[in-house]
JSON list of C-alpha atoms in Angstrom, two decimals:
[
{"chain": "A", "resi": 22, "resn": "ALA", "atom": "CA", "xyz": [-5.89, -14.22, -20.72]},
{"chain": "A", "resi": 23, "resn": "PHE", "atom": "CA", "xyz": [-6.73, -10.85, -22.41]},
{"chain": "A", "resi": 24, "resn": "TYR", "atom": "CA", "xyz": [-10.33, -10.43, -20.18]},
{"chain": "A", "resi": 25, "resn": "GLY", "atom": "CA", "xyz": [-8.32, -11.53, -17.19]},
{"chain": "A", "resi": 26, "resn": "TRP", "atom": "CA", "xyz": [-11.17, -14.23, -16.33]},
{"chain": "A", "resi": 27, "resn": "SER", "atom": "CA", "xyz": [-10.34, -18.22, -16.20]},
{"chain": "A", "resi": 28, "resn": "ARG", "atom": "CA", "xyz": [-11.56, -20.01, -19.15]},
{"chain": "A", "resi": 29, "resn": "GLU", "atom": "CA", "xyz": [-13.94, -21.99, -16.85]},
{"chain": "A", "resi": 30, "resn": "GLY", "atom": "CA", "xyz": [-15.40, -17.98, -15.84]},
{"chain": "A", "resi": 31, "resn": "LEU", "atom": "CA", "xyz": [-15.41, -17.62, -19.43]},
{"chain": "A", "resi": 32, "resn": "LYS", "atom": "CA", "xyz": [-17.52, -20.06, -20.75]},
{"chain": "A", "resi": 33, "resn": "ARG", "atom": "CA", "xyz": [-20.36, -19.17, -17.87]},
{"chain": "A", "resi": 34, "resn": "MET", "atom": "CA", "xyz": [-20.72, -15.83, -18.72]},
{"chain": "A", "resi": 35, "resn": "ARG", "atom": "CA", "xyz": [-22.98, -14.30, -20.96]},
{"chain": "A", "resi": 36, "resn": "ILE", "atom": "CA", "xyz": [-21.49, -11.76, -23.61]},
{"chain": "A", "resi": 37, "resn": "GLN", "atom": "CA", "xyz": [-23.92, -9.03, -22.08]},
{"chain": "A", "resi": 38, "resn": "GLU", "atom": "CA", "xyz": [-21.32, -9.36, -19.46]},
{"chain": "A", "resi": 39, "resn": "ILE", "atom": "CA", "xyz": [-18.02, -8.07, -20.98]},
{"chain": "A", "resi": 40, "resn": "ASN", "atom": "CA", "xyz": [-19.63, -6.35, -24.02]},
{"chain": "A", "resi": 41, "resn": "THR", "atom": "CA", "xyz": [-20.42, -2.23, -22.98]},
{"chain": "A", "resi": 42, "resn": "LEU", "atom": "CA", "xyz": [-23.26, -2.20, -24.95]},
{"chain": "A", "resi": 43, "resn": "SER", "atom": "CA", "xyz": [-26.75, -2.52, -23.74]},
{"chain": "A", "resi": 44, "resn": "ASP", "atom": "CA", "xyz": [-28.52, -6.34, -23.78]},
{"chain": "A", "resi": 45, "resn": "ASP", "atom": "CA", "xyz": [-31.12, -4.66, -26.39]},
{"chain": "A", "resi": 46, "resn": "ALA", "atom": "CA", "xyz": [-28.05, -3.63, -28.80]},
{"chain": "A", "resi": 47, "resn": "VAL", "atom": "CA", "xyz": [-25.91, -6.73, -28.50]},
{"chain": "A", "resi": 48, "resn": "ARG", "atom": "CA", "xyz": [-28.85, -8.75, -28.70]},
{"chain": "A", "resi": 49, "resn": "GLU", "atom": "CA", "xyz": [-29.76, -6.26, -31.40]},
{"chain": "A", "resi": 50, "resn": "GLN", "atom": "CA", "xyz": [-25.76, -6.85, -33.22]},
{"chain": "A", "resi": 51, "resn": "MET", "atom": "CA", "xyz": [-25.75, -10.33, -32.59]},
{"chain": "A", "resi": 52, "resn": "ALA", "atom": "CA", "xyz": [-29.10, -10.94, -34.54]},
{"chain": "A", "resi": 53, "resn": "ARG", "atom": "CA", "xyz": [-27.07, -9.44, -37.38]},
{"chain": "A", "resi": 54, "resn": "ALA", "atom": "CA", "xyz": [-24.65, -11.54, -37.35]},
{"chain": "A", "resi": 55, "resn": "LYS", "atom": "CA", "xyz": [-26.53, -14.16, -37.44]},
{"chain": "A", "resi": 56, "resn": "GLY", "atom": "CA", "xyz": [-28.38, -13.01, -40.43]},
{"chain": "A", "resi": 57, "resn": "LEU", "atom": "CA", "xyz": [-24.92, -12.58, -42.38]},
{"chain": "A", "resi": 58, "resn": "ASP", "atom": "CA", "xyz": [-25.89, -8.84, -42.20]},
{"chain": "A", "resi": 59, "resn": "GLN", "atom": "CA", "xyz": [-22.63, -7.74, -41.01]},
{"chain": "A", "resi": 60, "resn": "VAL", "atom": "CA", "xyz": [-20.02, -9.89, -40.76]},
{"chain": "A", "resi": 61, "resn": "ARG", "atom": "CA", "xyz": [-17.48, -7.47, -38.83]},
{"chain": "A", "resi": 62, "resn": "PHE", "atom": "CA", "xyz": [-18.38, -5.34, -35.46]},
{"chain": "A", "resi": 63, "resn": "GLU", "atom": "CA", "xyz": [-16.12, -2.59, -32.84]},
{"chain": "A", "resi": 64, "resn": "PHE", "atom": "CA", "xyz": [-17.21, -2.82, -29.41]},
{"chain": "A", "resi": 65, "resn": "ARG", "atom": "CA", "xyz": [-16.18, -1.66, -26.41]},
{"chain": "A", "resi": 66, "resn": "HIS", "atom": "CA", "xyz": [-15.48, -5.48, -23.87]},
{"chain": "A", "resi": 67, "resn": "ARG", "atom": "CA", "xyz": [-14.95, -4.69, -20.28]},
{"chain": "A", "resi": 68, "resn": "LEU", "atom": "CA", "xyz": [-12.09, -6.67, -19.19]},
{"chain": "A", "resi": 69, "resn": "ALA", "atom": "CA", "xyz": [-12.06, -8.36, -14.98]},
{"chain": "A", "resi": 70, "resn": "ASP", "atom": "CA", "xyz": [-9.46, -5.79, -13.92]},
{"chain": "A", "resi": 71, "resn": "GLY", "atom": "CA", "xyz": [-12.67, -3.22, -14.20]},
{"chain": "A", "resi": 72, "resn": "SER", "atom": "CA", "xyz": [-10.95, -1.63, -17.74]},
{"chain": "A", "resi": 73, "resn": "ALA", "atom": "CA", "xyz": [-12.65, -1.51, -21.25]},
{"chain": "A", "resi": 74, "resn": "ARG", "atom": "CA", "xyz": [-10.59, -2.26, -24.99]},
{"chain": "A", "resi": 75, "resn": "ASP", "atom": "CA", "xyz": [-11.88, -1.25, -28.46]},
{"chain": "A", "resi": 76, "resn": "VAL", "atom": "CA", "xyz": [-12.58, -4.61, -30.21]},
{"chain": "A", "resi": 77, "resn": "GLU", "atom": "CA", "xyz": [-13.06, -5.92, -33.45]},
{"chain": "A", "resi": 78, "resn": "VAL", "atom": "CA", "xyz": [-14.88, -8.73, -33.68]},
{"chain": "A", "resi": 79, "resn": "LEU", "atom": "CA", "xyz": [-15.56, -10.62, -36.60]},
{"chain": "A", "resi": 80, "resn": "SER", "atom": "CA", "xyz": [-19.21, -12.99, -36.41]},
{"chain": "A", "resi": 81, "resn": "GLY", "atom": "CA", "xyz": [-20.08, -15.68, -37.97]},
{"chain": "A", "resi": 82, "resn": "VAL", "atom": "CA", "xyz": [-22.68, -18.52, -37.68]},
{"chain": "A", "resi": 83, "resn": "ILE", "atom": "CA", "xyz": [-20.99, -22.43, -37.74]},
{"chain": "A", "resi": 84, "resn": "ARG", "atom": "CA", "xyz": [-21.83, -25.75, -37.32]},
{"chain": "A", "resi": 85, "resn": "HIS", "atom": "CA", "xyz": [-20.95, -26.89, -33.39]},
{"chain": "A", "resi": 86, "resn": "LYS", "atom": "CA", "xyz": [-22.25, -30.51, -32.36]},
{"chain": "A", "resi": 87, "resn": "GLY", "atom": "CA", "xyz": [-25.05, -30.02, -34.46]},
{"chain": "A", "resi": 88, "resn": "ARG", "atom": "CA", "xyz": [-26.19, -26.89, -33.62]},
{"chain": "A", "resi": 89, "resn": "MET", "atom": "CA", "xyz": [-25.70, -23.54, -34.89]},
{"chain": "A", "resi": 90, "resn": "VAL", "atom": "CA", "xyz": [-23.81, -21.28, -33.55]},
{"chain": "A", "resi": 91, "resn": "LEU", "atom": "CA", "xyz": [-22.21, -17.31, -33.38]},
{"chain": "A", "resi": 92, "resn": "HIS", "atom": "CA", "xyz": [-18.55, -18.25, -34.11]},
{"chain": "A", "resi": 93, "resn": "SER", "atom": "CA", "xyz": [-16.80, -15.01, -32.91]},
{"chain": "A", "resi": 94, "resn": "ILE", "atom": "CA", "xyz": [-12.93, -13.82, -32.74]},
{"chain": "A", "resi": 95, "resn": "VAL", "atom": "CA", "xyz": [-12.25, -11.03, -31.44]},
{"chain": "A", "resi": 96, "resn": "HIS", "atom": "CA", "xyz": [-9.11, -8.95, -31.71]},
{"chain": "A", "resi": 97, "resn": "ASP", "atom": "CA", "xyz": [-8.45, -6.13, -29.47]},
{"chain": "A", "resi": 98, "resn": "ILE", "atom": "CA", "xyz": [-7.72, -2.97, -31.47]},
{"chain": "A", "resi": 99, "resn": "SER", "atom": "CA", "xyz": [-7.32, -0.52, -28.44]},
{"chain": "A", "resi": 100, "resn": "ASP", "atom": "CA", "xyz": [-3.56, 0.60, -29.83]},
{"chain": "A", "resi": 101, "resn": "ARG", "atom": "CA", "xyz": [-5.15, 0.76, -33.17]},
{"chain": "A", "resi": 102, "resn": "LYS", "atom": "CA", "xyz": [-7.91, 2.95, -32.45]},
{"chain": "A", "resi": 103, "resn": "ARG", "atom": "CA", "xyz": [-5.67, 5.61, -30.45]},
{"chain": "A", "resi": 104, "resn": "MET", "atom": "CA", "xyz": [-3.15, 5.68, -33.13]},
{"chain": "A", "resi": 105, "resn": "GLU", "atom": "CA", "xyz": [-6.07, 6.26, -35.36]},
{"chain": "A", "resi": 106, "resn": "GLN", "atom": "CA", "xyz": [-7.12, 8.76, -32.62]},
{"chain": "A", "resi": 107, "resn": "GLU", "atom": "CA", "xyz": [-3.94, 10.25, -32.59]},
{"chain": "A", "resi": 108, "resn": "LEU", "atom": "CA", "xyz": [-3.32, 10.23, -36.60]},
{"chain": "A", "resi": 109, "resn": "ARG", "atom": "CA", "xyz": [-6.57, 12.78, -36.49]},
{"chain": "A", "resi": 110, "resn": "VAL", "atom": "CA", "xyz": [-4.84, 15.10, -33.81]},
{"chain": "A", "resi": 111, "resn": "ALA", "atom": "CA", "xyz": [-2.10, 15.04, -35.86]},
{"chain": "A", "resi": 112, "resn": "ARG", "atom": "CA", "xyz": [-3.41, 15.84, -39.46]},
{"chain": "A", "resi": 113, "resn": "HIS", "atom": "CA", "xyz": [-5.88, 18.16, -37.62]},
{"chain": "A", "resi": 114, "resn": "ALA", "atom": "CA", "xyz": [-2.77, 20.15, -36.39]},
{"chain": "A", "resi": 115, "resn": "ALA", "atom": "CA", "xyz": [-0.72, 19.83, -40.02]},
{"chain": "A", "resi": 116, "resn": "ALA", "atom": "CA", "xyz": [-4.07, 21.41, -41.22]},
{"chain": "A", "resi": 117, "resn": "ASP", "atom": "CA", "xyz": [-3.93, 24.37, -39.08]},
{"chain": "A", "resi": 118, "resn": "VAL", "atom": "CA", "xyz": [-0.35, 24.98, -39.36]},
{"chain": "A", "resi": 119, "resn": "ALA", "atom": "CA", "xyz": [-0.38, 24.83, -43.59]},
{"chain": "A", "resi": 120, "resn": "GLN", "atom": "CA", "xyz": [-3.82, 27.30, -42.37]},
{"chain": "A", "resi": 121, "resn": "ARG", "atom": "CA", "xyz": [-0.76, 29.25, -41.08]},
{"chain": "A", "resi": 122, "resn": "HIS", "atom": "CA", "xyz": [1.25, 29.40, -43.05]},
{"chain": "A", "resi": 123, "resn": "GLU", "atom": "CA", "xyz": [-1.13, 29.66, -46.32]},
{"chain": "A", "resi": 124, "resn": "ARG", "atom": "CA", "xyz": [-2.53, 32.93, -44.56]},
{"chain": "A", "resi": 125, "resn": "ARG", "atom": "CA", "xyz": [1.21, 34.54, -43.69]},
{"chain": "A", "resi": 126, "resn": "ARG", "atom": "CA", "xyz": [2.01, 33.77, -47.46]},
{"chain": "A", "resi": 127, "resn": "ALA", "atom": "CA", "xyz": [-0.73, 35.43, -48.27]},
{"chain": "A", "resi": 128, "resn": "ARG", "atom": "CA", "xyz": [0.17, 38.78, -45.99]},
{"chain": "A", "resi": 129, "resn": "ASP", "atom": "CA", "xyz": [3.45, 38.25, -47.17]},
{"chain": "A", "resi": 130, "resn": "ALA", "atom": "CA", "xyz": [2.28, 38.66, -51.08]},
{"chain": "A", "resi": 131, "resn": "ALA", "atom": "CA", "xyz": [0.07, 41.26, -50.18]},
{"chain": "A", "resi": 132, "resn": "ALA", "atom": "CA", "xyz": [3.49, 43.43, -48.71]},
{"chain": "A", "resi": 133, "resn": "ALA", "atom": "CA", "xyz": [5.41, 42.30, -51.20]},
{"chain": "A", "resi": 134, "resn": "ARG", "atom": "CA", "xyz": [2.81, 43.97, -53.29]},
{"chain": "A", "resi": 135, "resn": "ASP", "atom": "CA", "xyz": [2.52, 47.01, -50.81]},
{"chain": "A", "resi": 136, "resn": "VAL", "atom": "CA", "xyz": [6.22, 47.49, -51.14]},
{"chain": "A", "resi": 137, "resn": "GLN", "atom": "CA", "xyz": [6.23, 47.04, -55.24]},
{"chain": "A", "resi": 138, "resn": "ASP", "atom": "CA", "xyz": [3.35, 49.84, -55.44]},
{"chain": "A", "resi": 139, "resn": "LEU", "atom": "CA", "xyz": [5.52, 52.48, -52.82]},
{"chain": "A", "resi": 140, "resn": "ALA", "atom": "CA", "xyz": [9.04, 51.41, -54.70]},
{"chain": "A", "resi": 141, "resn": "ALA", "atom": "CA", "xyz": [6.59, 52.43, -58.17]},
{"chain": "A", "resi": 142, "resn": "ARG", "atom": "CA", "xyz": [5.19, 55.52, -56.48]},
{"chain": "A", "resi": 143, "resn": "ALA", "atom": "CA", "xyz": [9.30, 56.80, -55.23]},
{"chain": "A", "resi": 144, "resn": "GLN", "atom": "CA", "xyz": [10.10, 56.01, -58.44]},
{"chain": "A", "resi": 145, "resn": "ALA", "atom": "CA", "xyz": [7.14, 57.83, -60.01]},
{"chain": "A", "resi": 146, "resn": "LEU", "atom": "CA", "xyz": [7.71, 60.60, -57.87]},
{"chain": "A", "resi": 147, "resn": "ALA", "atom": "CA", "xyz": [11.69, 61.40, -58.44]},
{"chain": "A", "resi": 148, "resn": "GLN", "atom": "CA", "xyz": [10.73, 61.02, -62.51]},
{"chain": "A", "resi": 149, "resn": "ARG", "atom": "CA", "xyz": [8.55, 63.99, -61.77]},
{"chain": "A", "resi": 150, "resn": "ARG", "atom": "CA", "xyz": [11.38, 65.75, -59.30]},
{"chain": "A", "resi": 151, "resn": "ALA", "atom": "CA", "xyz": [14.08, 65.49, -62.11]},
{"chain": "A", "resi": 152, "resn": "GLN", "atom": "CA", "xyz": [11.32, 66.61, -64.86]},
{"chain": "A", "resi": 153, "resn": "VAL", "atom": "CA", "xyz": [10.29, 69.95, -62.00]},
{"chain": "A", "resi": 154, "resn": "ARG", "atom": "CA", "xyz": [14.28, 70.38, -61.30]},
{"chain": "A", "resi": 155, "resn": "HIS", "atom": "CA", "xyz": [14.80, 70.19, -65.29]},
{"chain": "A", "resi": 156, "resn": "ARG", "atom": "CA", "xyz": [11.83, 73.18, -65.94]},
{"chain": "A", "resi": 157, "resn": "ALA", "atom": "CA", "xyz": [12.94, 74.89, -62.87]},
{"chain": "A", "resi": 158, "resn": "GLU", "atom": "CA", "xyz": [16.73, 74.96, -64.08]},
{"chain": "A", "resi": 159, "resn": "GLY", "atom": "CA", "xyz": [15.43, 75.59, -67.78]},
{"chain": "A", "resi": 160, "resn": "ILE", "atom": "CA", "xyz": [13.74, 78.93, -66.43]},
{"chain": "A", "resi": 161, "resn": "GLY", "atom": "CA", "xyz": [16.81, 79.55, -64.57]},
{"chain": "A", "resi": 162, "resn": "ALA", "atom": "CA", "xyz": [18.41, 79.74, -67.04]},
{"chain": "A", "resi": 163, "resn": "GLU", "atom": "CA", "xyz": [16.06, 81.89, -69.31]},
{"chain": "A", "resi": 164, "resn": "ALA", "atom": "CA", "xyz": [15.34, 83.83, -66.26]},
{"chain": "A", "resi": 165, "resn": "ALA", "atom": "CA", "xyz": [19.41, 84.44, -65.89]},
{"chain": "A", "resi": 166, "resn": "GLY", "atom": "CA", "xyz": [19.70, 84.67, -69.59]},
{"chain": "A", "resi": 167, "resn": "ALA", "atom": "CA", "xyz": [17.17, 87.86, -69.87]},
{"chain": "A", "resi": 168, "resn": "LEU", "atom": "CA", "xyz": [19.13, 89.06, -66.49]},
{"chain": "A", "resi": 169, "resn": "LEU", "atom": "CA", "xyz": [22.27, 88.94, -67.83]},
{"chain": "A", "resi": 170, "resn": "VAL", "atom": "CA", "xyz": [20.78, 91.18, -70.60]},
{"chain": "A", "resi": 171, "resn": "GLU", "atom": "CA", "xyz": [19.06, 93.23, -68.80]},
{"chain": "A", "resi": 172, "resn": "ARG", "atom": "CA", "xyz": [22.67, 93.86, -66.77]},
{"chain": "A", "resi": 173, "resn": "GLN", "atom": "CA", "xyz": [24.32, 93.88, -69.96]},
{"chain": "A", "resi": 174, "resn": "ASP", "atom": "CA", "xyz": [21.63, 96.66, -70.91]},
{"chain": "A", "resi": 175, "resn": "GLU", "atom": "CA", "xyz": [22.29, 98.56, -67.88]},
{"chain": "A", "resi": 176, "resn": "ALA", "atom": "CA", "xyz": [25.84, 98.38, -68.21]},
{"chain": "A", "resi": 177, "resn": "ALA", "atom": "CA", "xyz": [25.55, 99.48, -72.07]},
{"chain": "A", "resi": 178, "resn": "ASN", "atom": "CA", "xyz": [23.11, 103.00, -70.50]},
{"chain": "A", "resi": 179, "resn": "LEU", "atom": "CA", "xyz": [26.01, 103.28, -68.08]},
{"chain": "A", "resi": 180, "resn": "LEU", "atom": "CA", "xyz": [28.70, 103.58, -70.59]},
{"chain": "A", "resi": 181, "resn": "LEU", "atom": "CA", "xyz": [26.47, 105.54, -73.12]},
{"chain": "A", "resi": 182, "resn": "ARG", "atom": "CA", "xyz": [25.46, 107.98, -69.64]},
{"chain": "A", "resi": 183, "resn": "HIS", "atom": "CA", "xyz": [29.11, 107.40, -68.81]},
{"chain": "A", "resi": 184, "resn": "GLY", "atom": "CA", "xyz": [30.61, 108.32, -72.26]},
{"chain": "A", "resi": 185, "resn": "ASP", "atom": "CA", "xyz": [28.08, 111.39, -72.07]},
{"chain": "A", "resi": 186, "resn": "LEU", "atom": "CA", "xyz": [29.64, 112.45, -68.94]},
{"chain": "A", "resi": 187, "resn": "CYS", "atom": "CA", "xyz": [33.03, 112.02, -69.99]},
{"chain": "A", "resi": 188, "resn": "GLY", "atom": "CA", "xyz": [32.68, 113.27, -73.79]}
]
């Protein structure tokens, strides 16, 4: 039923008519199975409708009616292969997302460091400004004091002169 041919039709066929490998490659794989070098294979098999399916073939040599024959059990693994491919694609997409996230996180961390650096520079400038203002106020107070002393001297001189004028 899987292949789409009748049981009698399948009995008349050679495996090379079903397997998509070349005749030589099929013979090579059969020799490996007969020698028990390998017992599990994955192939593409043709169906009666012309489509191809992925199959897993478990093969081994058995005695049947006095002859040694290659016995194979075939499992359709097309859905599994498709899901494995979808899983590979999903993992690749997840890895891409993770890499983009990591790059974004690194950029955000760099931006945060830049903001911290700017804040530290702004704080240092504010402290420097306060120091300059404090000094300027000190210089201003000294200047105002000197100006006051100078003005007091002028006032005293003026009073003296005024006294001289009055007296």
